[in-house]
Tab-separated table of C-alpha atoms and ligand atoms in Angstrom:
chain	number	residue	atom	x	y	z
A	1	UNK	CA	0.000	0.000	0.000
A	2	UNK	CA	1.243	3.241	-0.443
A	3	UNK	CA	2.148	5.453	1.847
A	4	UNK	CA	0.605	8.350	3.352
A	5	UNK	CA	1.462	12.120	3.959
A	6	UNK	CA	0.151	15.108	5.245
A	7	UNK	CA	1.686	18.309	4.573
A	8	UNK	CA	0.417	21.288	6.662
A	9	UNK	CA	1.844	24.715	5.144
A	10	UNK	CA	2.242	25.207	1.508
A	11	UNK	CA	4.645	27.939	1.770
A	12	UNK	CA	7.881	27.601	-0.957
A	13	UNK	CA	9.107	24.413	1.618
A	14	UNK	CA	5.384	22.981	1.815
A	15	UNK	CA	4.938	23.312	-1.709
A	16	UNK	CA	8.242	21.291	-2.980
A	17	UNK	CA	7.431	18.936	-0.526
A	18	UNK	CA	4.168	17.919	-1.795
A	19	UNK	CA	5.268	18.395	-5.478
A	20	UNK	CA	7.860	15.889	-4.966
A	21	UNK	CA	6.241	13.589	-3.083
A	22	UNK	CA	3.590	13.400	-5.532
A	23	UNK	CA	6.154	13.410	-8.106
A	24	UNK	CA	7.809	9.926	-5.727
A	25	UNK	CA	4.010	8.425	-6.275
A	26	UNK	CA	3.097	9.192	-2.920
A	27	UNK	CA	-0.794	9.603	-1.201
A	28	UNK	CA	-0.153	13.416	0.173
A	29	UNK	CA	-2.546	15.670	1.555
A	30	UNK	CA	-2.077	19.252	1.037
A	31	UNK	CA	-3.429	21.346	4.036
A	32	UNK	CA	-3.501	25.298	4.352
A	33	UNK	CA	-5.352	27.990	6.633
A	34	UNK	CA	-5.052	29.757	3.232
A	35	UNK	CA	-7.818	29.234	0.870
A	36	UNK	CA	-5.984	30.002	-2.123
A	37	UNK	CA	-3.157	28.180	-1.262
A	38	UNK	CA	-5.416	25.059	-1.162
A	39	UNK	CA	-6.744	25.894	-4.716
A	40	UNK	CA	-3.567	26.140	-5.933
A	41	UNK	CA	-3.080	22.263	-4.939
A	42	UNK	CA	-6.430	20.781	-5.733
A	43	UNK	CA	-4.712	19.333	-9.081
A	44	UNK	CA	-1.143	18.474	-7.588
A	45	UNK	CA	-2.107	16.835	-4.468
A	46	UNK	CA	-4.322	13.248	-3.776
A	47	UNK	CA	-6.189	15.333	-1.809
A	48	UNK	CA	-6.417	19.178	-0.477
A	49	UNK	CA	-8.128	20.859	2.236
A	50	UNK	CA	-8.380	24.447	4.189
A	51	UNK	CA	-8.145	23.952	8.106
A	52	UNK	CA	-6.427	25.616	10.908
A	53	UNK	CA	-4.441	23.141	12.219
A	54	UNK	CA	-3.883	24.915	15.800
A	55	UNK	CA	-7.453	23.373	16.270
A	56	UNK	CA	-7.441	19.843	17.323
A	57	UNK	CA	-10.686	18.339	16.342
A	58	UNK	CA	-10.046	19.808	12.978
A	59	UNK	CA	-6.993	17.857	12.788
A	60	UNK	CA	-8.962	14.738	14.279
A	61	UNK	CA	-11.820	15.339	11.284
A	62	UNK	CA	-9.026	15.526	8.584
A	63	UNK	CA	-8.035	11.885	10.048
A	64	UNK	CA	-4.589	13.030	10.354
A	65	UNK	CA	-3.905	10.226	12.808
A	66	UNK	CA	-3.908	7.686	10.441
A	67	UNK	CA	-1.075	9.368	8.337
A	68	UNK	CA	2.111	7.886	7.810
A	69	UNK	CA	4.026	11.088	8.002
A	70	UNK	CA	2.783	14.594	9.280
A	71	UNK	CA	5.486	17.669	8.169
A	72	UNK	CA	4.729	20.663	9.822
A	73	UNK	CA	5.902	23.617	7.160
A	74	UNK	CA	4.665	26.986	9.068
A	75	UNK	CA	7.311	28.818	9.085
A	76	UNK	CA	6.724	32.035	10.016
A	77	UNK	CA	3.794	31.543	12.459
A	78	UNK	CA	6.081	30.054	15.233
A	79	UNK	CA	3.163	29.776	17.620
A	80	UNK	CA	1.286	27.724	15.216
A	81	UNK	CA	3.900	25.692	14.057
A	82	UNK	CA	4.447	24.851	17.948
A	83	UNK	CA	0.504	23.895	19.147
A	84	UNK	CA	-0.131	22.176	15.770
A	85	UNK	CA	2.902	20.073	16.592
A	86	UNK	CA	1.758	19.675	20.053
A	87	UNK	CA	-1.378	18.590	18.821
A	88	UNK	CA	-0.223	16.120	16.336
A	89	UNK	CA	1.954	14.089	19.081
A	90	UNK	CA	-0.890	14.362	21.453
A	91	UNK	CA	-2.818	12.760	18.728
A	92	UNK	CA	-0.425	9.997	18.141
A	93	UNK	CA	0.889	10.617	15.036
A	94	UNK	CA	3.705	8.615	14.017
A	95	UNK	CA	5.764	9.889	12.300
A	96	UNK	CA	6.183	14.140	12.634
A	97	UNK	CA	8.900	16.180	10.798
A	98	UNK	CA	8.705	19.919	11.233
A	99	UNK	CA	10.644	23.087	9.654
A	100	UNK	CA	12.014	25.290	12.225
A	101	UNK	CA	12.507	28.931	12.063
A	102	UNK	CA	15.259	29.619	14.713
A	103	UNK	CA	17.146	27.613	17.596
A	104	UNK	CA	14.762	28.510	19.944
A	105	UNK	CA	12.209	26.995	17.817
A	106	UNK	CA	13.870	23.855	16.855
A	107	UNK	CA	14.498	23.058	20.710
A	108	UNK	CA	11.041	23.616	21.533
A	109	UNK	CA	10.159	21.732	19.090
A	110	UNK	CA	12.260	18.732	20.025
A	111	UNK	CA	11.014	18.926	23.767
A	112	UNK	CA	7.335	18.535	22.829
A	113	UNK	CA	8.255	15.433	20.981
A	114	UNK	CA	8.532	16.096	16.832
A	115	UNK	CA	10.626	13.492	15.331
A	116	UNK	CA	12.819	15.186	12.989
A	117	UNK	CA	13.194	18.831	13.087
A	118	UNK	CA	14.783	20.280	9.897
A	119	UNK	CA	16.382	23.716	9.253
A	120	UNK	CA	16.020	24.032	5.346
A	121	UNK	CA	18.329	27.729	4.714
A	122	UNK	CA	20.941	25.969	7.607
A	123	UNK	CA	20.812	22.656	6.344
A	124	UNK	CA	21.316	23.599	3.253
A	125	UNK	CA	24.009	26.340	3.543
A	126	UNK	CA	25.475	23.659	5.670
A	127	UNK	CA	25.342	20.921	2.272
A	128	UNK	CA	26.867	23.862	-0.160
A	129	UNK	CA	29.821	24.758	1.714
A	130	UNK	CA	30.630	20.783	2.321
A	131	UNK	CA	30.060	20.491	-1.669
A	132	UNK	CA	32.473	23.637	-2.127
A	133	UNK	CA	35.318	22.273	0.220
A	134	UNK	CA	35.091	18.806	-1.168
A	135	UNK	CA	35.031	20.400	-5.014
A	136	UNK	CA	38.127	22.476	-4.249
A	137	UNK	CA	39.510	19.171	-2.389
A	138	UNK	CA	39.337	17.251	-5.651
A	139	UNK	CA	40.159	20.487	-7.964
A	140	UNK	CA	43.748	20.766	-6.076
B	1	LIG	P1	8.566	29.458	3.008
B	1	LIG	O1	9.862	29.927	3.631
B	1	LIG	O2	8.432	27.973	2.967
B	1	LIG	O3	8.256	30.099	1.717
B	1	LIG	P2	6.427	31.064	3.745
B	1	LIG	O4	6.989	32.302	4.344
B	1	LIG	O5	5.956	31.092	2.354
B	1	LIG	O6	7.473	29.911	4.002
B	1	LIG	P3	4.974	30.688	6.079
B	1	LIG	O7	4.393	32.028	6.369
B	1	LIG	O8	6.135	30.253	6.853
B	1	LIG	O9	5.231	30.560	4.540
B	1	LIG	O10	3.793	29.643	6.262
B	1	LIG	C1	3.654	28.575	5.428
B	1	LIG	C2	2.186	28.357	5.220
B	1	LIG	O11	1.587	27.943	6.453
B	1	LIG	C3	1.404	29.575	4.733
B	1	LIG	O12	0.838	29.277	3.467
B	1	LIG	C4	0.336	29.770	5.791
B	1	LIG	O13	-0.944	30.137	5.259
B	1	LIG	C5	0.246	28.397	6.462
B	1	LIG	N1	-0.251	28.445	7.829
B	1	LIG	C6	0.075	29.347	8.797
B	1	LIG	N2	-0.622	29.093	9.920
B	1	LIG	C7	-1.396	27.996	9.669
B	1	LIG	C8	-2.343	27.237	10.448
B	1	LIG	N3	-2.633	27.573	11.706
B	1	LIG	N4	-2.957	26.174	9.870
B	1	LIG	C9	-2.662	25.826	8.588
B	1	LIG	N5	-1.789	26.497	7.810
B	1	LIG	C10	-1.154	27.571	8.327
């Protein structure tokens, strides 16, 4: 059976993450407080749907507990990001990545129990400048 994800946020990170995924021939729903956000997906992703995700039995209703995967892409909201987090482990998800913002997000983030908490401009500033060394390594 194929797997199943949930992607909350379709900001630029929420949005390549579903596009892929789908792309990977994955089940992915697409989920936004934004209502044109949500339009924007109704032909990319399995399935799309506008819901605040702060509010637990909207989360319950989508039947996000019987997701594979949950990533959390609210960025800029950090207090959102946080309690729909919260609410996803106190749901039972089981499997919850979420993109932080700061430090001080990622480690609160971590303490309430996410899984995997990723850092995409870090991360990946972190990947280019391993690239560069090992390019100039081999260049020498
Ligand atoms: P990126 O750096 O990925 O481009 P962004 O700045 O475009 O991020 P953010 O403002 O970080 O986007 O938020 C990502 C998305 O999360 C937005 O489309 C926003 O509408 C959505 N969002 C914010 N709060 C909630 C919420 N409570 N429930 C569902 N979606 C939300």
């Amino acid at each position: 059976m194929k797997k199943q994800f949930a992607v909350i946020g379709l900001g630029r990170f929420g949005s390549s993450i579903v596009k892929e995924l789908v792309d990977q021939g994955m089940q992915v729903l697409a989920v936004d407080i934004n209502e044109d956000k949500v339009n924007e997906f109704a032909g990319i992703a399995t399935h799309a749907a506008i819901a605040d995700t702060t509010d637990e039995n909207t989360l319950r209703s989508l039947g996000i507990r019987n997701f594979d995967h949950v990533i959390v892409a609210i960025g800029d909201n950090i207090q959102s990001s946080i309690l729909t987090t919260l609410m996803l482990v106190e749901i039972g998800v089981s499997h919850i990545t979420v993109k932080a913002q700061n430090d001080y997000h990622e480690k609160v983030l971590n303490k309430i129990g996410a899984d995997k908490v990723v850092h995409p401009e870090r991360d990946m500033g972190i990947r280019i400048a391993h690239n560069i060394v090992s390019k100039n390594v081999l260049d020498y």
